[in-house]
XYZ file of N, CA and C in Angstrom:
759
model
N 83.215 186.638 48.997
C 82.564 185.903 47.903
C 83.582 185.093 47.132
N 84.746 185.694 46.868
C 85.780 185.006 46.100
C 86.259 183.781 46.859
N 86.421 183.930 48.203
C 86.867 182.796 48.995
C 85.854 181.662 48.966
N 84.552 182.077 48.977
C 83.481 181.086 48.956
C 83.485 180.317 47.636
N 83.708 181.033 46.486
C 83.744 180.385 45.175
C 84.946 179.441 45.084
N 86.074 179.903 45.640
C 87.275 179.063 45.608
C 87.066 177.779 46.396
N 86.372 177.890 47.529
C 86.094 176.703 48.341
C 85.204 175.722 47.586
N 84.173 176.290 46.889
C 83.267 175.427 46.134
C 84.011 174.715 45.001
N 84.910 175.433 44.340
C 85.675 174.817 43.261
C 86.559 173.696 43.797
N 87.169 173.981 44.964
C 88.019 172.969 45.570
C 87.222 171.733 45.954
N 86.017 171.980 46.529
C 85.164 170.882 46.938
C 84.718 170.063 45.734
N 84.372 170.760 44.637
C 83.944 170.069 43.419
C 85.064 169.213 42.855
N 86.274 169.761 42.903
C 87.428 169.000 42.407
C 87.660 167.746 43.232
N 87.553 167.906 44.557
C 87.753 166.756 45.433
C 86.702 165.676 45.191
N 85.442 166.096 45.004
C 84.364 165.137 44.729
C 84.590 164.413 43.403
N 85.038 165.194 42.396
C 85.287 164.591 41.074
C 86.386 163.545 41.142
N 87.470 163.897 41.852
C 88.574 162.943 42.003
C 88.114 161.689 42.732
N 87.278 161.864 43.760
C 86.770 160.727 44.516
C 85.914 159.814 43.670
N 85.048 160.416 42.819
C 84.178 159.626 41.958
C 84.999 158.851 40.939
N 86.014 159.501 40.354
C 86.860 158.832 39.365
C 87.607 157.661 39.988
N 88.075 157.883 41.220
C 88.791 156.816 41.915
C 87.886 155.626 42.179
N 86.645 155.904 42.607
C 85.677 154.843 42.887
C 85.315 154.085 41.628
N 85.122 154.831 40.498
C 84.768 154.188 39.231
C 85.900 153.295 38.749
N 87.131 153.766 38.908
C 88.283 152.965 38.485
C 88.382 151.695 39.300
N 88.197 151.846 40.615
C 88.261 150.674 41.496
C 87.163 149.690 41.159
N 85.963 150.213 40.867
C 84.836 149.353 40.522
C 85.127 148.600 39.230
N 85.674 149.341 38.261
C 85.976 148.714 36.975
C 87.001 147.618 37.128
N 88.030 147.836 37.953
C 89.047 146.825 38.162
C 88.461 145.586 38.812
N 87.509 145.746 39.711
C 86.907 144.615 40.394
C 86.104 143.763 39.428
N 85.411 144.373 38.478
C 84.564 143.631 37.544
C 85.383 142.849 36.531
N 86.559 143.331 36.167
C 87.336 142.670 35.130
C 88.473 141.825 35.686
N 88.627 141.789 36.988
C 89.734 141.027 37.558
C 89.497 139.535 37.396
N 90.594 138.787 37.266
C 90.546 137.351 37.121
C 91.169 136.704 38.360
N 90.718 135.527 38.723
C 91.320 134.844 39.872
C 92.784 134.534 39.600
N 93.566 134.477 40.686
C 94.996 134.208 40.526
C 95.250 132.834 39.944
N 94.393 131.861 40.232
C 94.554 130.512 39.710
C 93.189 129.879 39.491
N 93.146 128.873 38.606
C 91.913 128.156 38.307
C 92.039 126.745 38.856
N 91.039 126.285 39.576
C 91.082 124.963 40.177
C 90.727 123.907 39.132
N 91.728 123.167 38.681
C 91.505 122.083 37.728
C 91.910 120.746 38.355
N 91.962 120.686 39.685
C 92.402 119.472 40.366
C 91.522 118.279 40.025
N 90.248 118.539 39.699
C 89.332 117.445 39.374
C 89.635 116.750 38.065
N 90.426 117.402 37.195
C 90.762 116.787 35.910
C 92.271 116.703 35.684
N 93.053 117.039 36.703
C 94.512 116.973 36.560
C 94.943 115.533 36.337
N 95.869 115.330 35.404
C 96.356 113.985 35.114
C 96.553 113.789 33.631
N 96.696 112.530 33.217
C 96.902 112.171 31.819
C 95.677 111.461 31.284
N 95.283 111.827 30.068
C 94.064 111.320 29.455
C 94.361 110.786 28.052
N 93.566 109.807 27.626
C 93.684 109.270 26.272
C 92.326 109.335 25.589
N 92.312 109.830 24.366
C 91.062 109.955 23.619
C 90.566 108.586 23.176
N 89.254 108.391 23.233
C 88.644 107.167 22.725
C 88.483 107.338 21.212
N 89.475 106.889 20.478
C 89.518 107.092 19.031
C 90.499 106.100 18.429
N 90.331 105.842 17.138
C 91.240 104.930 16.458
C 92.666 105.482 16.481
N 92.805 106.797 16.285
C 94.097 107.469 16.372
C 93.997 108.520 17.471
N 94.165 108.086 18.733
C 93.821 108.954 19.866
C 94.832 110.059 20.153
N 94.298 111.191 20.621
C 95.113 112.243 21.200
C 95.450 111.853 22.641
N 96.578 112.375 23.138
C 96.931 112.257 24.548
C 96.881 113.655 25.164
N 96.151 113.787 26.259
C 95.962 115.078 26.913
C 96.582 115.044 28.301
N 97.390 116.044 28.599
C 97.975 116.189 29.927
C 97.479 117.487 30.554
N 96.864 117.383 31.728
C 96.368 118.550 32.457
C 97.180 118.686 33.742
N 97.788 119.840 33.936
C 98.613 120.097 35.115
C 97.839 120.856 36.191
N 98.278 120.707 37.425
C 97.598 121.337 38.568
C 97.558 122.859 38.450
N 98.521 123.457 37.747
C 98.567 124.912 37.640
C 97.631 125.464 36.563
N 96.835 124.575 35.930
C 95.876 125.029 34.931
C 96.399 125.024 33.511
N 97.595 124.546 33.292
C 98.131 124.446 31.936
C 97.821 123.066 31.361
N 97.883 122.948 30.033
C 97.596 121.663 29.391
C 98.446 121.516 28.137
N 98.557 120.274 27.668
C 99.264 119.976 26.424
C 98.582 118.782 25.765
N 98.449 118.842 24.447
C 97.821 117.767 23.676
C 98.794 117.289 22.608
N 98.925 115.965 22.476
C 99.745 115.375 21.430
C 98.921 114.383 20.623
N 99.279 114.211 19.355
C 98.546 113.258 18.535
C 99.109 111.854 18.734
N 98.583 110.897 17.956
C 98.927 109.496 18.122
C 100.421 109.236 17.934
N 101.058 110.029 17.089
C 102.481 109.842 16.823
C 103.376 110.618 17.790
N 102.758 111.387 18.704
C 103.529 112.132 19.686
C 103.812 113.571 19.318
N 103.302 114.024 18.161
C 103.513 115.406 17.739
C 102.557 116.346 18.483
N 102.998 117.557 18.827
C 102.132 118.493 19.564
C 100.943 118.963 18.742
N 99.790 119.052 19.394
C 98.553 119.526 18.759
C 98.162 120.887 19.318
N 98.203 121.018 20.626
C 97.825 122.279 21.271
C 98.409 122.323 22.667
N 98.646 123.538 23.161
C 99.056 123.743 24.537
C 98.611 125.134 24.969
N 98.373 125.281 26.260
C 97.907 126.580 26.736
C 97.393 126.486 28.154
N 96.295 127.204 28.427
C 95.752 127.263 29.783
C 94.258 126.976 29.776
N 93.745 126.642 30.956
C 92.344 126.254 31.112
C 91.629 127.286 31.975
N 90.400 127.628 31.574
C 89.541 128.495 32.376
C 88.275 127.723 32.738
N 87.761 127.938 33.944
C 86.466 127.385 34.338
C 85.434 128.481 34.115
N 84.505 128.257 33.188
C 83.564 129.299 32.788
C 82.128 128.802 32.864
N 81.200 129.752 33.060
C 79.780 129.434 33.193
C 79.052 129.628 31.878
N 78.040 128.797 31.670
C 77.143 128.965 30.528
C 75.724 129.162 31.055
N 75.079 130.250 30.662
C 73.716 130.535 31.096
C 72.709 129.859 30.159
N 71.646 129.309 30.741
C 70.605 128.645 29.968
C 69.304 129.441 30.042
N 68.413 129.301 29.042
C 67.154 130.063 29.015
C 66.292 129.886 30.260
N 66.384 128.708 30.909
C 65.552 128.470 32.092
C 66.158 129.048 33.363
N 67.266 129.772 33.210
C 67.904 130.390 34.367
C 68.982 129.554 35.020
N 69.111 128.308 34.615
C 70.144 127.450 35.186
C 71.498 127.743 34.541
N 72.552 127.216 35.144
C 73.903 127.433 34.634
C 74.662 126.119 34.617
N 75.602 126.012 33.713
C 76.486 124.846 33.673
C 77.929 125.340 33.605
N 78.830 124.531 34.125
C 80.244 124.880 34.163
C 81.023 124.113 33.113
N 82.019 124.785 32.550
C 82.837 124.196 31.502
C 84.308 124.404 31.800
N 85.099 123.398 31.454
C 86.542 123.573 31.387
C 86.860 123.998 29.960
N 87.187 125.265 29.778
C 87.484 125.784 28.440
C 88.995 125.865 28.245
N 89.463 125.213 27.184
C 90.897 125.122 26.893
C 91.267 126.163 25.838
N 92.227 127.024 26.172
C 92.690 128.071 25.263
C 94.161 127.849 24.922
N 94.468 127.965 23.644
C 95.858 127.859 23.215
C 96.674 129.018 23.802
N 97.975 128.905 23.736
C 98.861 129.963 24.253
C 98.624 131.286 23.543
N 98.120 131.216 22.304
C 97.818 132.423 21.538
C 96.518 133.083 21.975
N 95.748 132.402 22.840
C 94.452 132.918 23.272
C 93.302 132.342 22.486
N 93.591 131.571 21.441
C 92.552 130.968 20.607
C 91.890 129.804 21.346
N 90.577 129.728 21.250
C 89.827 128.649 21.887
C 90.129 127.331 21.187
N 90.465 126.281 21.966
C 90.722 124.966 21.379
C 89.533 124.032 21.557
N 89.050 123.850 22.790
C 87.916 122.962 23.054
C 87.367 123.239 24.441
N 86.093 122.884 24.630
C 85.461 123.005 25.929
C 84.892 121.666 26.365
N 85.085 121.315 27.639
C 84.611 120.043 28.168
C 83.710 120.321 29.372
N 82.563 119.660 29.401
C 81.612 119.914 30.476
C 82.179 119.478 31.822
N 81.959 120.292 32.833
C 82.423 120.009 34.189
C 81.324 119.297 34.947
N 81.638 118.158 35.498
C 80.681 117.373 36.260
C 80.440 118.050 37.601
N 79.247 118.593 37.767
C 78.950 119.324 38.992
C 78.751 118.435 40.190
N 78.538 117.131 39.958
C 78.261 116.235 41.080
C 79.481 115.542 41.638
N 80.654 115.807 41.074
C 81.847 115.110 41.524
C 83.070 116.014 41.392
N 83.971 115.930 42.367
C 85.206 116.715 42.301
C 86.163 116.121 41.276
N 86.181 114.794 41.156
C 87.083 114.099 40.237
C 86.281 113.553 39.065
N 86.790 113.753 37.862
C 86.163 113.218 36.666
C 87.081 112.192 36.019
N 86.462 111.137 35.475
C 87.211 110.119 34.744
C 86.913 110.162 33.256
N 85.933 110.994 32.858
C 85.574 111.144 31.452
C 85.443 112.632 31.112
N 85.883 113.001 29.938
C 85.730 114.363 29.429
C 85.070 114.296 28.051
N 83.955 115.016 27.897
C 83.247 115.079 26.616
C 83.260 116.525 26.130
N 83.653 116.720 24.882
C 83.760 118.084 24.359
C 82.424 118.578 23.833
N 82.187 119.891 23.991
C 81.001 120.537 23.432
C 79.707 119.911 23.904
N 78.638 120.142 23.127
C 77.335 119.577 23.458
C 77.109 118.249 22.736
N 77.969 117.933 21.759
C 77.792 116.697 20.993
C 78.772 115.606 21.397
N 79.683 115.905 22.327
C 80.630 114.900 22.775
C 81.532 114.380 21.678
N 81.885 115.260 20.738
C 82.694 114.831 19.587
C 84.019 114.216 20.027
N 84.664 114.829 21.013
C 85.880 114.252 21.578
C 85.562 113.660 22.947
N 86.012 112.430 23.164
C 85.795 111.749 24.437
C 87.145 111.273 24.954
N 87.561 111.809 26.092
C 88.812 111.415 26.723
C 88.502 110.611 27.985
N 89.320 109.581 28.225
C 89.226 108.807 29.458
C 90.518 108.957 30.241
N 90.377 109.076 31.549
C 91.550 109.220 32.416
C 92.365 107.931 32.394
N 93.663 108.058 32.226
C 94.535 106.890 32.262
C 94.509 106.264 33.652
N 94.467 104.920 33.676
C 94.537 104.221 34.954
C 93.206 103.772 35.502
N 92.103 103.958 34.756
C 90.794 103.529 35.265
C 90.397 102.171 34.710
N 91.302 101.538 33.952
C 90.968 100.262 33.319
C 91.053 99.076 34.275
N 91.435 99.326 35.534
C 91.498 98.219 36.478
C 90.115 97.662 36.802
N 89.066 98.363 36.401
C 87.698 97.909 36.650
C 87.183 96.989 35.551
N 88.035 96.646 34.609
C 87.609 95.827 33.479
C 87.229 94.413 33.920
N 86.234 93.849 33.247
C 85.805 92.470 33.454
C 85.817 91.764 32.101
N 85.688 90.439 32.060
C 85.639 89.757 30.762
C 84.538 90.283 29.853
N 83.412 90.669 30.465
C 82.280 91.166 29.671
C 82.605 92.478 28.970
N 83.597 93.207 29.469
C 83.988 94.471 28.835
C 84.492 94.254 27.413
N 84.969 93.039 27.138
C 85.568 92.741 25.834
C 84.573 92.181 24.827
N 83.410 91.748 25.281
C 82.474 91.024 24.414
C 81.730 91.964 23.471
N 82.466 92.465 22.487
C 81.917 93.400 21.505
C 82.596 93.157 20.160
N 82.163 93.923 19.180
C 82.868 93.992 17.910
C 83.623 95.307 17.883
N 84.907 95.238 17.572
C 85.793 96.400 17.591
C 86.325 96.642 16.192
N 86.449 97.900 15.799
C 86.876 98.194 14.431
C 88.033 99.196 14.400
N 88.869 99.042 13.382
C 89.941 99.986 13.082
C 90.138 99.955 11.576
N 89.605 100.980 10.897
C 89.684 101.050 9.441
C 89.042 99.812 8.826
N 89.786 99.014 8.060
C 89.233 97.844 7.382
C 89.402 96.566 8.193
N 89.830 96.702 9.418
C 90.056 95.540 10.279
C 89.032 95.530 11.415
N 88.511 94.355 11.734
C 87.553 94.230 12.827
C 87.919 93.049 13.715
N 87.580 93.185 14.999
C 87.811 92.120 15.974
C 86.489 91.817 16.661
N 86.043 90.583 16.553
C 84.816 90.152 17.225
C 85.196 89.205 18.357
N 84.799 89.555 19.571
C 85.145 88.751 20.739
C 83.862 88.167 21.330
N 83.839 86.834 21.443
C 82.672 86.135 21.979
C 83.116 85.146 23.052
N 82.170 84.792 23.911
C 82.438 83.791 24.933
C 82.094 82.417 24.390
N 82.979 81.449 24.603
C 82.754 80.075 24.165
C 83.076 79.143 25.316
N 82.016 78.659 25.985
C 82.159 77.833 27.185
C 83.004 78.585 28.222
N 84.179 78.075 28.574
C 85.016 78.734 29.576
C 86.064 79.643 28.950
N 86.104 79.691 27.622
C 87.115 80.498 26.941
C 86.471 81.706 26.268
N 87.336 82.580 25.752
C 86.898 83.748 24.995
C 87.631 83.698 23.651
N 86.871 83.809 22.577
C 87.452 83.668 21.247
C 87.437 85.020 20.538
N 88.610 85.447 20.114
C 88.738 86.693 19.352
C 88.992 86.337 17.895
N 88.091 86.796 17.028
C 88.215 86.540 15.595
C 88.486 87.851 14.882
N 89.579 87.906 14.173
C 89.997 89.129 13.488
C 89.828 88.949 11.990
N 89.206 89.935 11.364
C 89.012 89.939 9.910
C 89.615 91.208 9.350
N 90.539 91.045 8.412
C 91.243 92.207 7.853
C 91.273 92.077 6.335
N 90.457 92.891 5.683
C 90.392 92.850 4.229
C 91.368 93.825 3.602
N 92.431 93.298 3.001
C 93.426 94.162 2.366
C 92.954 94.650 1.000
N 92.035 93.883 0.371
C 91.460 94.266 -0.924
C 90.186 93.459 -1.134
N 89.544 93.676 -2.262
C 88.329 92.923 -2.573
C 88.632 91.464 -2.870
N 89.911 91.150 -3.122
C 90.297 89.799 -3.511
C 91.119 89.071 -2.453
N 91.394 89.720 -1.333
C 92.204 89.069 -0.302
C 91.796 89.532 1.086
N 91.592 88.561 1.982
C 91.225 88.839 3.368
C 92.032 87.937 4.286
N 92.526 88.513 5.374
C 93.267 87.748 6.378
C 92.397 87.526 7.601
N 92.548 86.339 8.203
C 91.764 85.978 9.385
C 92.699 85.466 10.477
N 92.422 85.882 11.708
C 93.117 85.357 12.874
C 92.070 84.868 13.874
N 92.364 83.773 14.548
C 91.487 83.269 15.603
C 92.328 82.982 16.839
N 91.977 83.653 17.949
C 92.729 83.514 19.197
C 91.822 82.933 20.288
N 92.114 81.740 20.804
C 91.413 81.260 22.005
C 92.063 81.892 23.238
N 91.279 82.593 24.032
C 91.851 83.383 25.131
C 91.246 83.035 26.482
N 91.963 83.402 27.518
C 91.453 83.377 28.881
C 91.626 84.777 29.471
N 90.843 85.075 30.506
C 90.910 86.397 31.122
C 91.934 86.384 32.236
N 92.905 87.302 32.145
C 93.940 87.448 33.159
C 93.498 88.523 34.152
N 93.175 88.125 35.380
C 92.663 89.071 36.371
C 93.714 90.098 36.777
N 94.970 89.704 36.765
C 96.027 90.607 37.196
C 96.208 91.770 36.229
N 96.173 91.477 34.931
C 96.362 92.526 33.920
C 95.046 92.988 33.322
N 93.930 92.358 33.736
C 92.583 92.626 33.198
C 92.604 92.637 31.669
N 93.250 91.650 31.096
C 93.337 91.525 29.639
C 92.981 90.101 29.219
N 92.692 89.924 27.933
C 92.486 88.590 27.373
C 93.813 88.099 26.814
N 94.201 86.895 27.209
C 95.518 86.374 26.842
C 95.379 85.038 26.121
N 96.083 84.926 25.012
C 96.173 83.662 24.274
C 97.608 83.159 24.400
N 97.783 82.008 25.061
C 99.118 81.476 25.286
C 99.559 80.502 24.190
N 98.701 80.262 23.224
C 99.063 79.369 22.130
C 97.835 78.895 21.370
N 98.077 78.368 20.158
C 96.982 77.814 19.376
C 96.264 78.813 18.491
N 96.769 80.029 18.397
C 96.136 81.011 17.499
C 96.422 80.636 16.049
N 95.429 80.839 15.187
C 95.534 80.477 13.774
C 95.436 81.724 12.907
N 96.321 81.804 11.931
C 96.296 82.892 10.947
C 96.191 82.269 9.565
N 95.194 82.716 8.797
C 95.036 82.229 7.428
C 94.678 83.374 6.494
N 95.104 83.258 5.257
C 94.786 84.233 4.213
C 93.871 83.570 3.193
N 92.831 84.298 2.817
C 91.883 83.788 1.812
C 91.894 84.735 0.625
N 92.125 84.170 -0.563
C 92.132 84.961 -1.801
C 91.016 84.478 -2.718
N 90.537 85.387 -3.546
C 89.441 85.089 -4.462
C 89.878 85.472 -5.880
N 89.695 84.541 -6.789
C 90.056 84.796 -8.184
C 88.933 85.544 -8.883
N 89.186 85.973 -10.113
C 88.175 86.713 -10.880
C 86.929 85.889 -11.139
N 87.080 84.561 -11.232
C 85.917 83.707 -11.487
C 85.241 83.234 -10.203
N 85.660 83.799 -9.057
C 84.984 83.510 -7.798
C 85.539 82.341 -7.015
N 86.616 81.742 -7.459
C 87.194 80.616 -6.746
C 87.948 81.104 -5.508
N 87.820 80.318 -4.440
C 88.424 80.692 -3.163
C 89.627 79.810 -2.860
N 90.700 80.434 -2.395
C 91.904 79.702 -2.046
C 92.351 80.125 -0.658
N 92.578 79.129 0.214
C 92.962 79.404 1.595
C 94.399 78.961 1.844
N 95.174 79.831 2.478
C 96.564 79.529 2.821
C 96.745 79.714 4.320
N 97.166 78.639 5.000
C 97.420 78.711 6.436
C 98.806 79.301 6.666
N 98.863 80.407 7.389
C 100.132 81.072 7.669
C 100.794 80.438 8.895
N 100.011 80.233 9.951
C 100.513 79.516 11.128
C 99.346 79.035 11.978
N 99.658 78.074 12.844
C 98.668 77.520 13.765
C 99.164 77.556 15.212
N 100.290 78.162 15.431
C 100.902 78.161 16.765
C 101.108 79.574 17.302
N 100.213 80.477 16.965
C 100.361 81.862 17.383
C 99.928 82.108 18.819
N 100.259 83.263 19.314
C 99.836 83.695 20.649
C 99.710 85.213 20.640
N 99.105 85.746 21.665
C 98.930 87.200 21.727
C 98.020 87.597 22.864
N 97.566 88.841 22.840
C 96.696 89.327 23.901
C 95.884 90.519 23.412
N 94.856 90.861 24.190
C 93.976 91.989 23.890
C 93.768 92.767 25.184
N 93.931 94.088 25.094
C 93.844 94.928 26.284
C 93.072 96.202 25.959
N 92.086 96.520 26.784
C 91.352 97.775 26.636
C 92.123 98.859 27.378
N 92.473 99.904 26.662
C 93.202 101.040 27.231
C 92.419 102.310 26.933
N 91.884 102.920 27.985
C 91.113 104.165 27.841
C 90.034 104.051 26.770
N 89.306 102.945 26.796
C 88.159 102.786 25.906
C 88.476 102.232 24.539
N 89.743 102.061 24.210
C 90.120 101.487 22.921
C 90.792 100.136 23.136
N 90.583 99.228 22.185
C 91.148 97.886 22.285
C 92.477 97.822 21.547
N 93.498 97.279 22.212
C 94.813 97.118 21.602
C 95.069 95.623 21.385
N 95.554 95.295 20.213
C 95.829 93.908 19.829
C 97.334 93.689 19.768
N 97.824 92.720 20.548
C 99.237 92.354 20.521
C 99.376 90.988 19.864
N 100.056 90.945 18.737
C 100.300 89.706 18.002
C 101.749 89.291 18.247
N 101.947 88.235 19.061
C 103.298 87.810 19.425
C 104.072 87.214 18.253
N 103.360 86.733 17.266
C 104.007 86.016 16.163
C 104.554 86.963 15.087
N 103.735 87.935 14.673
C 104.120 88.793 13.547
C 103.977 90.289 13.824
N 103.556 90.636 15.053
C 103.353 92.056 15.412
C 102.349 92.744 14.489
N 101.347 91.998 14.057
C 100.387 92.539 13.092
C 99.561 93.695 13.647
N 99.348 93.706 14.963
C 98.486 94.737 15.534
C 99.195 95.972 16.032
N 100.486 96.087 15.778
C 101.248 97.229 16.284
C 100.678 98.561 15.790
N 100.490 99.505 16.713
C 100.041 100.852 16.360
C 98.563 100.974 16.052
N 97.797 99.911 16.253
C 96.368 99.950 15.931
C 95.538 100.126 17.199
N 94.525 100.969 17.127
C 93.582 101.176 18.226
C 92.180 100.901 17.701
N 91.469 99.993 18.343
C 90.133 99.604 17.889
C 89.077 100.226 18.799
N 88.035 100.754 18.183
C 86.924 101.320 18.940
C 85.710 100.415 18.794
N 84.844 100.470 19.804
C 83.662 99.623 19.784
C 82.718 100.031 18.663
N 82.264 99.045 17.898
C 81.370 99.310 16.778
C 80.019 99.791 17.279
N 79.471 100.816 16.656
C 78.165 101.336 17.024
C 77.043 100.416 16.568
N 77.370 99.452 15.715
C 76.387 98.480 15.229
C 76.336 97.248 16.117
N 77.123 97.254 17.166
C 77.229 96.081 18.044
C 75.930 95.871 18.805
């Protein structure tokens, strides 16, 4: 009888150890993470469509880095591809960006219909919009025919016969406004609007009694306009007036 009880105890112990081992293995399988995350579809350099854009770099190993307009670091860390369940049973995929500390930075929807993406929109409201660098080669003259704004400065580009005219209005105060007018042609090689001469810059001031005074600054200016990742950049060859400015398309256009 004693031998029989000892055998049963031994058998029970062996079964218990086996169950614990199986449970541990099962638990490890449920919580394990893949060795790497495939971010090849978004690997590269991106620029935010914004007046003061962020620059985003995504590496093949799943790491990322974000810098602001002045080049200062904003965030860095790793990317996870995660699923979102919907009430109707469907699912959507997201590229979720986590800082090195583990804190969530932003999530961008993953395009399920394409391996490569040229646009990234954050969240469900698309608050941040990044465009892949290098896709501007598809630009046409019509891409420029809009009103573009940056703070108190606006650029209106219209077609005039065979030329394209860019008119810039920059109000420094309620009593003074600067105007530039650039006659441009479309350069197919650089996909930009180029003014080789004849640009006019004038300042208009208004006195307290409403009188207007115009001062011509120059009539022999030149410059160019280039769309870079959804934002318009203005190059003023005469005075460098547009340095550091990024114009976005007006929603009232």
